[in-house]
Amino acid sequence: MLYYVVLVIGVAVSFVFCYQRRLGFSLKNLIFKTVSSLCFLLTAVFALINNPLAHTYGSLIIMGGALGLVGDMLLDLKGVYKNDERVYLNGGFVFFLVGHIFYSGAVIYNLKLKWWIVLCGALVSAVIGVVTVLSAKLMKVEYGSYKLIVAFYVAFLSMTMVMSIAAMLVSHFEKSFIIMTVGSVLFLLSDAVLSNTYFGKDKDKKHHLFINHFLYYAAQYLIASSVLFIK
């Protein structure tokens, strides 16, 4: 199936990019990163083609991935054009935040999760967002004027994970939601590393950059692949 061809090629391209990304920001790496992100988006597209039963879930995942692709570009532009760093970083936060609304929405809609489960998930996610900002000193990071956007972003990021876990339990560990849960957890871990890279001290070494992007692409490919197994 074309899905597997695209997946294998995409994973290979993304792994090479993760290695190259250790060398820092550049227009060359920006293009390479865009291609890598396009590959996980195409993985979701071909997964949907192979599993048309997932039409709504797959469409929402594709939209989330497309927003993530734009977010990826903005975050690298932040490093290339440092004079406009704030604009690109805020833009990246917003695009990824909205992307996670689509990811969460896909999970909620597919299983028609009960309102109280969604509400509890939203409350837990909001707490995680607030706690993240309040524990900045403990984590040895300084968010500065980005505190508000970080709190909101972490809350929506956490919502994807919390809803995926809820879906996994409600569906009695259906394969698609196990994959989605693992992907969402890796996404959270990736952003934890990224947070230290952006807002911490001495946390932007080559291995930090590699780990961040390795976890990120692993997360996006898993989320994209979950479309194939939706029933």
XYZ file of C-alpha atoms in Angstrom:
231
model
C 0.000 0.000 0.000
C 1.108 3.547 -0.730
C 0.607 4.342 2.943
C 3.528 2.114 3.926
C 5.728 3.481 1.136
C 5.080 7.052 2.247
C 5.551 6.106 5.901
C 8.929 4.457 5.317
C 10.202 7.283 3.105
C 8.891 9.898 5.520
C 10.457 8.299 8.576
C 13.804 8.047 6.757
C 13.671 11.709 5.635
C 12.638 12.882 9.104
C 15.423 10.904 10.793
C 18.013 12.483 8.504
C 16.521 15.899 9.278
C 16.721 15.205 13.026
C 20.440 14.535 12.576
C 20.927 17.648 10.428
C 18.926 19.787 12.848
C 21.749 19.373 15.377
C 23.720 21.868 13.299
C 21.331 24.734 14.052
C 19.000 27.011 12.112
C 19.406 27.733 8.395
C 17.230 28.184 5.322
C 18.473 24.806 4.095
C 17.272 23.139 7.303
C 13.998 25.080 7.085
C 13.313 23.524 3.671
C 14.393 20.104 4.932
C 12.100 20.463 7.948
C 9.176 21.474 5.737
C 9.646 18.365 3.593
C 9.866 16.197 6.725
C 6.641 17.672 8.077
C 4.938 17.264 4.715
C 5.771 13.550 4.919
C 3.821 12.984 8.165
C 0.936 14.933 6.654
C 0.992 12.694 3.567
C 1.111 9.652 5.859
C -2.238 10.723 7.326
C -3.640 11.404 3.847
C -2.747 7.939 2.533
C -3.920 6.323 5.766
C -7.315 7.932 5.151
C -7.322 6.793 1.519
C -6.733 3.239 2.726
C -9.379 3.530 5.442
C -12.301 5.642 4.153
C -14.324 4.614 7.227
C -12.220 7.148 9.123
C -13.403 10.025 6.920
C -14.227 12.523 9.701
C -11.505 11.430 12.138
C -8.926 11.354 9.351
C -9.943 14.744 7.992
C -9.556 16.347 11.423
C -6.165 14.677 11.940
C -5.020 15.941 8.538
C -6.090 19.471 9.452
C -4.175 19.212 12.737
C -1.124 17.975 10.865
C -1.370 20.793 8.308
C -1.439 23.356 11.110
C 1.557 21.600 12.665
C 3.427 21.900 9.363
C 2.893 25.672 9.351
C 3.898 25.803 13.015
C 7.109 23.935 12.174
C 7.975 26.496 9.511
C 7.318 29.427 11.831
C 9.459 28.007 14.633
C 12.406 27.567 12.281
C 11.901 31.050 10.812
C 12.261 32.233 14.414
C 15.826 30.943 14.377
C 16.647 32.222 10.893
C 15.249 35.749 11.317
C 16.098 36.577 14.918
C 14.882 40.192 14.713
C 11.316 38.898 14.349
C 11.754 36.038 16.813
C 8.781 37.015 18.958
C 6.377 37.153 16.023
C 7.391 33.738 14.701
C 7.397 32.093 18.143
C 3.919 33.376 18.991
C 2.728 32.304 15.552
C 4.148 28.822 16.103
C 2.383 28.555 19.453
C -0.955 29.571 17.925
C -0.793 27.194 14.957
C 0.180 24.223 17.120
C -2.487 25.145 19.684
C -5.229 25.155 17.038
C -3.784 21.943 15.618
C -4.311 20.254 18.964
C -7.933 21.401 18.971
C -8.370 19.394 15.767
C -6.538 16.390 17.250
C -8.676 16.444 20.392
C -11.794 17.042 18.324
C -11.035 14.000 16.175
C -10.863 11.760 19.242
C -13.936 13.248 20.930
C -16.058 13.108 17.779
C -15.067 9.594 16.761
C -16.150 7.993 20.034
C -18.838 10.567 20.834
C -17.291 10.923 24.282
C -19.739 11.972 26.975
C -19.767 15.639 27.943
C -18.607 15.016 31.489
C -15.545 13.115 30.257
C -14.638 16.038 27.976
C -15.264 18.535 30.780
C -13.098 16.586 33.241
C -10.406 16.304 30.585
C -10.527 20.050 29.963
C -10.209 20.798 33.679
C -7.259 18.427 34.104
C -5.586 19.937 31.029
C -6.122 23.488 32.317
C -4.529 22.533 35.635
C -1.525 21.068 33.807
C -1.149 24.322 31.861
C -1.255 26.473 34.992
C 1.049 24.176 36.969
C 3.563 24.220 34.106
C 3.889 27.995 34.319
C 3.870 28.110 38.145
C 6.623 25.491 38.346
C 8.972 27.430 36.049
C 11.583 28.035 38.747
C 11.508 24.407 39.814
C 12.062 23.361 36.190
C 14.770 26.028 35.829
C 13.118 27.818 32.920
C 12.099 31.441 32.456
C 8.988 32.050 30.350
C 9.029 35.826 30.775
C 6.330 37.511 28.688
C 5.375 34.158 27.146
C 3.737 32.846 30.342
C 0.163 33.272 29.128
C 0.636 31.689 25.707
C 2.673 28.842 27.266
C -0.130 28.110 29.773
C -2.769 28.044 27.033
C -0.630 25.980 24.695
C 0.274 23.376 27.313
C -3.403 23.098 28.276
C -4.465 22.322 24.689
C -1.469 20.037 24.180
C -2.429 18.153 27.345
C -6.048 17.970 26.166
C -4.955 15.837 23.221
C -3.182 13.447 25.565
C -5.960 13.315 28.168
C -8.687 12.754 25.543
C -6.579 10.062 23.859
C -6.157 8.232 27.154
C -9.905 8.535 27.819
C -10.669 7.220 24.328
C -8.286 4.319 24.809
C -10.063 3.326 28.025
C -13.583 3.858 26.679
C -12.810 1.853 23.516
C -11.305 -0.966 25.618
C -7.824 -0.397 24.233
C -8.668 -0.198 20.553
C -5.438 -0.171 18.518
C -6.046 3.245 16.916
C -6.378 4.962 20.288
C -3.395 3.155 21.788
C -1.340 4.550 18.899
C -2.907 7.995 19.352
C -2.156 7.925 23.084
C 1.495 6.991 22.589
C 1.785 9.716 19.946
C 0.256 12.360 22.188
C 2.539 11.409 25.102
C 5.600 11.661 22.849
C 4.331 15.057 21.647
C 4.180 16.243 25.251
C 7.695 14.939 25.947
C 8.975 16.614 22.793
C 7.578 19.967 23.875
C 9.015 19.491 27.369
C 12.451 19.261 25.759
C 11.627 22.181 23.455
C 10.553 24.293 26.416
C 13.956 23.812 28.012
C 15.640 24.571 24.695
C 13.777 27.875 24.302
C 13.418 29.031 27.881
C 16.115 27.202 29.853
C 19.857 27.713 30.135
C 22.407 25.479 28.429
C 19.629 23.196 27.159
C 20.093 23.937 23.449
C 22.988 21.598 22.740
C 23.109 19.305 19.712
C 21.686 16.319 21.579
C 18.802 18.403 22.941
C 17.847 19.488 19.414
C 18.064 15.907 18.136
C 15.955 14.476 20.985
C 13.317 17.196 20.612
C 12.821 16.591 16.901
C 13.100 12.804 17.161
C 10.279 12.711 19.740
C 8.241 15.233 17.741
C 8.345 13.333 14.461
C 7.731 10.021 16.200
C 4.622 11.632 17.725
C 3.313 13.059 14.461
C 3.811 9.823 12.519
C 1.992 7.845 15.208
C -0.895 10.315 15.283
C -1.099 10.193 11.482
C -0.959 6.376 11.498
C -3.843 6.112 13.959
C -6.144 7.005 11.049
C -5.428 3.659 9.387
C -6.824 1.671 12.313
C -10.021 3.614 13.040
C -13.107 1.401 12.883
